[in-house]
């Protein structure tokens, strides 16, 4: 019997594998995909993460 | 963190004082975050300059993608660490900011002191490894303006989220925990969202390398 936190953990791991695998598949089949999204990935994505960490800090005791 | 900054409302007796205290807190928090971003980016910039001086262009063209692979692997490793799968070090300067600061310098000096200390991000227990990921990204980019903007975003948003929280406590004059207890239950959800974001970011970086 898998507990609820354990199942959530494995759900996250599966999602991560899916994301990496999916992204790699996209890259193999469409080499131009990243040329278009490169600035967003390199500059904007980290900014979104930074903002989310800032918000998440509010939930710490 | 959020209980410590209850001092932002404890020492204030009217709305204007509360507004001034929270504004000072936001300014100090943003300023030290920007400084951290500049410091990390300057470190990355100097390392890059050193690499250009030491290595040949041919070797650099190999090392540059390798750096991105290392960054991606570290980000994924820290995401797994957040899930408790692998233990990784979480360096910090202090365990928590002292509670007595607000007694010494209340309310404005305390707001500045807490803002400056918390804006650095390394002065409390670090629950979300995404913080290390953005620090690492500042170092890897080595771009001072971008680094300042990235960490400034973190510091400003972090400080800004306290406005509604402290407003509730200021208006009701109740215990800090009462005002934010519902937020504390969201910590695990926030952690899971950030883990997914980190994995996606690392996957995108690896994808960029594969596509180039």
Short mmCIF file of N, CA, C and O in Angstrom, two decimals, chain B residues 107-185:
data_model
loop_
_atom_site.label_atom_id
_atom_site.label_comp_id
_atom_site.label_asym_id
_atom_site.label_seq_id
_atom_site.Cartn_x
_atom_site.Cartn_y
_atom_site.Cartn_z
N UNK B 107 9.74 50.92 14.99
CA UNK B 107 9.29 49.98 13.98
C UNK B 107 10.10 50.11 12.67
O UNK B 107 10.25 49.15 11.94
N UNK B 108 10.64 51.31 12.41
CA UNK B 108 11.25 51.54 11.09
C UNK B 108 12.63 50.87 10.96
O UNK B 108 12.93 50.27 9.93
N UNK B 109 13.43 50.99 11.97
CA UNK B 109 14.76 50.35 11.93
C UNK B 109 14.62 48.84 11.82
O UNK B 109 15.36 48.18 11.08
N UNK B 110 13.65 48.31 12.54
CA UNK B 110 13.38 46.86 12.48
C UNK B 110 12.94 46.44 11.09
O UNK B 110 13.39 45.42 10.57
N UNK B 111 12.06 47.25 10.49
CA UNK B 111 11.58 46.94 9.13
C UNK B 111 12.74 46.92 8.14
O UNK B 111 12.84 46.04 7.29
N UNK B 112 13.63 47.91 8.29
CA UNK B 112 14.81 47.96 7.41
C UNK B 112 15.72 46.77 7.64
O UNK B 112 16.20 46.14 6.70
N UNK B 113 15.95 46.45 8.93
CA UNK B 113 16.86 45.35 9.26
C UNK B 113 16.32 44.01 8.77
O UNK B 113 17.05 43.24 8.13
N UNK B 114 15.03 43.76 9.01
CA UNK B 114 14.45 42.49 8.55
C UNK B 114 14.42 42.43 7.02
O UNK B 114 14.69 41.39 6.43
N UNK B 115 14.06 43.54 6.41
CA UNK B 115 14.01 43.57 4.94
C UNK B 115 15.38 43.29 4.34
O UNK B 115 15.52 42.44 3.45
N UNK B 116 16.40 43.97 4.89
CA UNK B 116 17.77 43.78 4.37
C UNK B 116 18.24 42.35 4.58
O UNK B 116 18.83 41.74 3.68
N UNK B 117 17.97 41.80 5.74
CA UNK B 117 18.43 40.43 6.04
C UNK B 117 17.68 39.40 5.21
O UNK B 117 18.29 38.49 4.63
N UNK B 118 16.36 39.54 5.14
CA UNK B 118 15.57 38.53 4.43
C UNK B 118 15.73 38.64 2.91
O UNK B 118 15.57 37.65 2.20
N UNK B 119 16.04 39.83 2.44
CA UNK B 119 16.25 40.00 1.00
C UNK B 119 17.43 39.20 0.48
O UNK B 119 17.47 38.80 -0.68
N UNK B 120 18.40 38.96 1.36
CA UNK B 120 19.57 38.14 0.97
C UNK B 120 19.17 36.69 0.72
O UNK B 120 19.85 35.98 -0.01
N UNK B 121 18.10 36.27 1.35
CA UNK B 121 17.58 34.91 1.12
C UNK B 121 18.32 33.82 1.87
O UNK B 121 17.84 32.71 1.98
N UNK B 122 19.50 34.13 2.38
CA UNK B 122 20.32 33.09 3.02
C UNK B 122 20.30 33.20 4.54
O UNK B 122 21.07 32.55 5.23
N UNK B 123 19.40 34.04 5.06
CA UNK B 123 19.39 34.28 6.50
C UNK B 123 18.29 33.51 7.23
O UNK B 123 18.08 33.72 8.42
N UNK B 124 17.59 32.66 6.51
CA UNK B 124 16.59 31.79 7.15
C UNK B 124 16.73 30.38 6.59
O UNK B 124 17.47 30.15 5.64
N UNK B 125 15.99 29.47 7.17
CA UNK B 125 15.93 28.10 6.65
C UNK B 125 15.40 28.17 5.21
O UNK B 125 14.42 28.87 4.94
N UNK B 126 16.06 27.46 4.29
CA UNK B 126 15.63 27.52 2.88
C UNK B 126 14.82 26.27 2.55
O UNK B 126 15.37 25.18 2.44
N UNK B 127 13.52 26.45 2.41
CA UNK B 127 12.60 25.33 2.18
C UNK B 127 12.50 24.98 0.69
O UNK B 127 12.15 23.88 0.34
N UNK B 128 12.75 25.96 -0.16
CA UNK B 128 12.57 25.75 -1.60
C UNK B 128 13.92 25.86 -2.32
O UNK B 128 14.53 26.92 -2.32
N UNK B 129 14.33 24.75 -2.93
CA UNK B 129 15.64 24.78 -3.58
C UNK B 129 15.64 25.59 -4.87
O UNK B 129 16.70 25.82 -5.45
N UNK B 130 14.48 26.02 -5.32
CA UNK B 130 14.43 26.89 -6.50
C UNK B 130 15.24 28.17 -6.25
O UNK B 130 15.73 28.78 -7.20
N UNK B 131 15.37 28.54 -4.98
CA UNK B 131 16.18 29.71 -4.66
C UNK B 131 17.63 29.49 -5.11
O UNK B 131 18.26 30.37 -5.69
N UNK B 132 18.16 28.29 -4.83
CA UNK B 132 19.53 27.98 -5.26
C UNK B 132 19.62 27.95 -6.78
O UNK B 132 20.65 28.28 -7.36
N UNK B 133 18.55 27.49 -7.41
CA UNK B 133 18.54 27.40 -8.88
C UNK B 133 18.68 28.80 -9.49
O UNK B 133 19.45 28.99 -10.44
N UNK B 134 17.96 29.78 -8.94
CA UNK B 134 18.06 31.13 -9.52
C UNK B 134 19.42 31.77 -9.22
O UNK B 134 19.96 32.53 -10.01
N UNK B 135 19.98 31.43 -8.04
CA UNK B 135 21.33 31.92 -7.73
C UNK B 135 22.34 31.33 -8.72
O UNK B 135 23.21 32.04 -9.24
N UNK B 136 22.20 30.04 -8.97
CA UNK B 136 23.09 29.35 -9.91
C UNK B 136 22.95 29.93 -11.32
O UNK B 136 23.94 30.10 -12.04
N UNK B 137 21.73 30.28 -11.68
CA UNK B 137 21.48 30.85 -13.01
C UNK B 137 22.15 32.23 -13.14
O UNK B 137 22.68 32.57 -14.19
N UNK B 138 22.12 33.02 -12.06
CA UNK B 138 22.82 34.32 -12.05
C UNK B 138 24.30 34.11 -12.30
O UNK B 138 24.92 34.82 -13.10
N UNK B 139 24.86 33.14 -11.61
CA UNK B 139 26.29 32.83 -11.73
C UNK B 139 26.62 32.36 -13.15
O UNK B 139 27.61 32.79 -13.75
N UNK B 140 25.77 31.48 -13.69
CA UNK B 140 26.02 30.91 -15.01
C UNK B 140 25.90 31.97 -16.11
O UNK B 140 26.66 31.96 -17.07
N UNK B 141 24.93 32.90 -15.95
CA UNK B 141 24.75 33.93 -16.98
C UNK B 141 25.86 34.96 -16.95
O UNK B 141 26.31 35.44 -17.99
N UNK B 142 26.27 35.34 -15.73
CA UNK B 142 27.34 36.33 -15.60
C UNK B 142 26.99 37.68 -16.18
O UNK B 142 27.87 38.43 -16.61
N UNK B 143 25.70 38.01 -16.18
CA UNK B 143 25.21 39.28 -16.72
C UNK B 143 24.69 40.12 -15.54
O UNK B 143 23.69 39.76 -14.92
N UNK B 144 25.40 41.21 -15.24
CA UNK B 144 25.10 41.98 -14.03
C UNK B 144 23.68 42.54 -14.02
O UNK B 144 22.98 42.47 -13.00
N UNK B 145 23.25 43.09 -15.15
CA UNK B 145 21.91 43.71 -15.20
C UNK B 145 20.83 42.64 -15.08
O UNK B 145 19.88 42.79 -14.31
N UNK B 146 21.03 41.55 -15.81
CA UNK B 146 20.04 40.48 -15.74
C UNK B 146 20.00 39.87 -14.32
O UNK B 146 18.93 39.61 -13.77
N UNK B 147 21.18 39.69 -13.73
CA UNK B 147 21.27 39.13 -12.38
C UNK B 147 20.55 40.02 -11.37
O UNK B 147 19.82 39.53 -10.51
N UNK B 148 20.77 41.34 -11.50
CA UNK B 148 20.11 42.28 -10.59
C UNK B 148 18.60 42.21 -10.77
O UNK B 148 17.84 42.22 -9.79
N UNK B 149 18.15 42.13 -12.01
CA UNK B 149 16.72 42.07 -12.31
C UNK B 149 16.10 40.76 -11.81
O UNK B 149 15.00 40.76 -11.24
N UNK B 150 16.84 39.65 -11.99
CA UNK B 150 16.33 38.34 -11.58
C UNK B 150 16.17 38.26 -10.06
O UNK B 150 15.08 37.94 -9.55
N UNK B 151 17.23 38.58 -9.34
CA UNK B 151 17.15 38.49 -7.88
C UNK B 151 16.27 39.62 -7.32
O UNK B 151 15.62 39.44 -6.30
N UNK B 152 16.26 40.76 -8.01
CA UNK B 152 15.37 41.86 -7.60
C UNK B 152 13.91 41.45 -7.69
O UNK B 152 13.11 41.79 -6.82
N UNK B 153 13.58 40.69 -8.73
CA UNK B 153 12.20 40.19 -8.87
C UNK B 153 11.85 39.31 -7.68
O UNK B 153 10.78 39.44 -7.07
N UNK B 154 12.80 38.42 -7.34
CA UNK B 154 12.58 37.53 -6.19
C UNK B 154 12.34 38.35 -4.91
O UNK B 154 11.37 38.13 -4.19
N UNK B 155 13.26 39.29 -4.63
CA UNK B 155 13.17 40.08 -3.40
C UNK B 155 11.92 40.93 -3.34
O UNK B 155 11.26 41.01 -2.30
N UNK B 156 11.60 41.57 -4.47
CA UNK B 156 10.45 42.47 -4.48
C UNK B 156 9.14 41.70 -4.28
O UNK B 156 8.30 42.09 -3.47
N UNK B 157 9.00 40.59 -5.01
CA UNK B 157 7.77 39.79 -4.87
C UNK B 157 7.67 39.21 -3.47
O UNK B 157 6.61 39.20 -2.85
N UNK B 158 8.81 38.74 -2.95
CA UNK B 158 8.83 38.17 -1.61
C UNK B 158 8.33 39.20 -0.58
O UNK B 158 7.56 38.87 0.32
N UNK B 159 8.81 40.43 -0.71
CA UNK B 159 8.42 41.48 0.24
C UNK B 159 6.98 41.92 0.00
O UNK B 159 6.23 42.15 0.94
N UNK B 160 6.61 42.00 -1.27
CA UNK B 160 5.27 42.50 -1.61
C UNK B 160 4.15 41.59 -1.09
O UNK B 160 3.09 42.09 -0.70
N UNK B 161 4.41 40.29 -1.05
CA UNK B 161 3.36 39.36 -0.59
C UNK B 161 3.01 39.59 0.88
O UNK B 161 1.98 39.12 1.35
N UNK B 162 3.89 40.30 1.59
CA UNK B 162 3.61 40.54 3.01
C UNK B 162 2.63 41.68 3.23
O UNK B 162 2.12 41.85 4.33
N UNK B 163 2.38 42.46 2.21
CA UNK B 163 1.45 43.59 2.37
C UNK B 163 0.05 43.09 2.77
O UNK B 163 -0.48 43.51 3.81
N UNK B 164 -0.57 42.17 1.99
CA UNK B 164 -1.89 41.69 2.42
C UNK B 164 -1.85 40.95 3.75
O UNK B 164 -2.78 41.11 4.58
N UNK B 165 -0.76 40.18 3.99
CA UNK B 165 -0.68 39.41 5.24
C UNK B 165 -0.60 40.33 6.45
O UNK B 165 -1.33 40.16 7.43
N UNK B 166 0.28 41.33 6.38
CA UNK B 166 0.43 42.23 7.53
C UNK B 166 -0.78 43.16 7.67
O UNK B 166 -1.11 43.58 8.77
N UNK B 167 -1.44 43.44 6.57
CA UNK B 167 -2.61 44.31 6.63
C UNK B 167 -3.72 43.65 7.45
O UNK B 167 -4.38 44.30 8.28
N UNK B 168 -3.90 42.34 7.21
CA UNK B 168 -4.92 41.60 7.96
C UNK B 168 -4.62 41.65 9.45
O UNK B 168 -5.49 41.93 10.27
N UNK B 169 -3.33 41.44 9.77
CA UNK B 169 -2.94 41.41 11.19
C UNK B 169 -3.06 42.82 11.79
O UNK B 169 -3.50 42.99 12.91
N UNK B 170 -2.67 43.83 11.02
CA UNK B 170 -2.73 45.21 11.50
C UNK B 170 -4.18 45.60 11.79
O UNK B 170 -4.49 46.17 12.84
N UNK B 171 -5.07 45.25 10.88
CA UNK B 171 -6.48 45.63 11.05
C UNK B 171 -7.14 44.90 12.20
O UNK B 171 -7.93 45.48 12.94
N UNK B 172 -6.82 43.60 12.36
CA UNK B 172 -7.51 42.81 13.38
C UNK B 172 -6.77 42.75 14.71
O UNK B 172 -7.31 42.30 15.70
N UNK B 173 -5.50 43.16 14.70
CA UNK B 173 -4.69 43.17 15.91
C UNK B 173 -4.67 41.80 16.59
O UNK B 173 -4.84 41.67 17.79
N UNK B 174 -4.51 40.76 15.77
CA UNK B 174 -4.45 39.41 16.33
C UNK B 174 -3.05 38.83 16.15
O UNK B 174 -2.18 39.49 15.59
N UNK B 175 -2.91 37.59 16.62
CA UNK B 175 -1.62 36.92 16.50
C UNK B 175 -1.25 36.74 15.01
O UNK B 175 -2.13 36.51 14.18
N UNK B 176 0.05 36.82 14.72
CA UNK B 176 0.51 36.71 13.33
C UNK B 176 0.08 35.36 12.73
O UNK B 176 -0.38 35.29 11.59
N UNK B 177 0.24 34.30 13.52
CA UNK B 177 -0.11 32.96 13.01
C UNK B 177 -1.57 32.87 12.61
O UNK B 177 -1.94 32.15 11.70
N UNK B 178 -2.43 33.61 13.36
CA UNK B 178 -3.86 33.59 13.02
C UNK B 178 -4.08 34.17 11.63
O UNK B 178 -4.86 33.66 10.83
N UNK B 179 -3.34 35.24 11.33
CA UNK B 179 -3.53 35.92 10.06
C UNK B 179 -3.06 35.13 8.84
O UNK B 179 -3.56 35.31 7.74
N UNK B 180 -2.09 34.25 9.06
CA UNK B 180 -1.49 33.59 7.88
C UNK B 180 -1.56 32.05 7.96
O UNK B 180 -0.90 31.37 7.19
N UNK B 181 -2.37 31.52 8.91
CA UNK B 181 -2.37 30.07 9.11
C UNK B 181 -2.75 29.31 7.83
O UNK B 181 -2.23 28.24 7.55
N UNK B 182 -3.65 29.90 7.03
CA UNK B 182 -4.07 29.22 5.80
C UNK B 182 -2.93 29.16 4.78
O UNK B 182 -2.86 28.24 3.97
N UNK B 183 -2.02 30.13 4.84
CA UNK B 183 -0.88 30.13 3.91
C UNK B 183 0.12 29.02 4.26
O UNK B 183 0.70 28.40 3.38
N UNK B 184 0.28 28.79 5.58
CA UNK B 184 1.26 27.79 6.02
C UNK B 184 0.89 26.39 5.53
O UNK B 184 1.75 25.55 5.36
N UNK B 185 -0.41 26.15 5.31
CA UNK B 185 -0.84 24.84 4.81
C UNK B 185 -0.51 24.64 3.33
O UNK B 185 -0.61 23.53 2.82
#
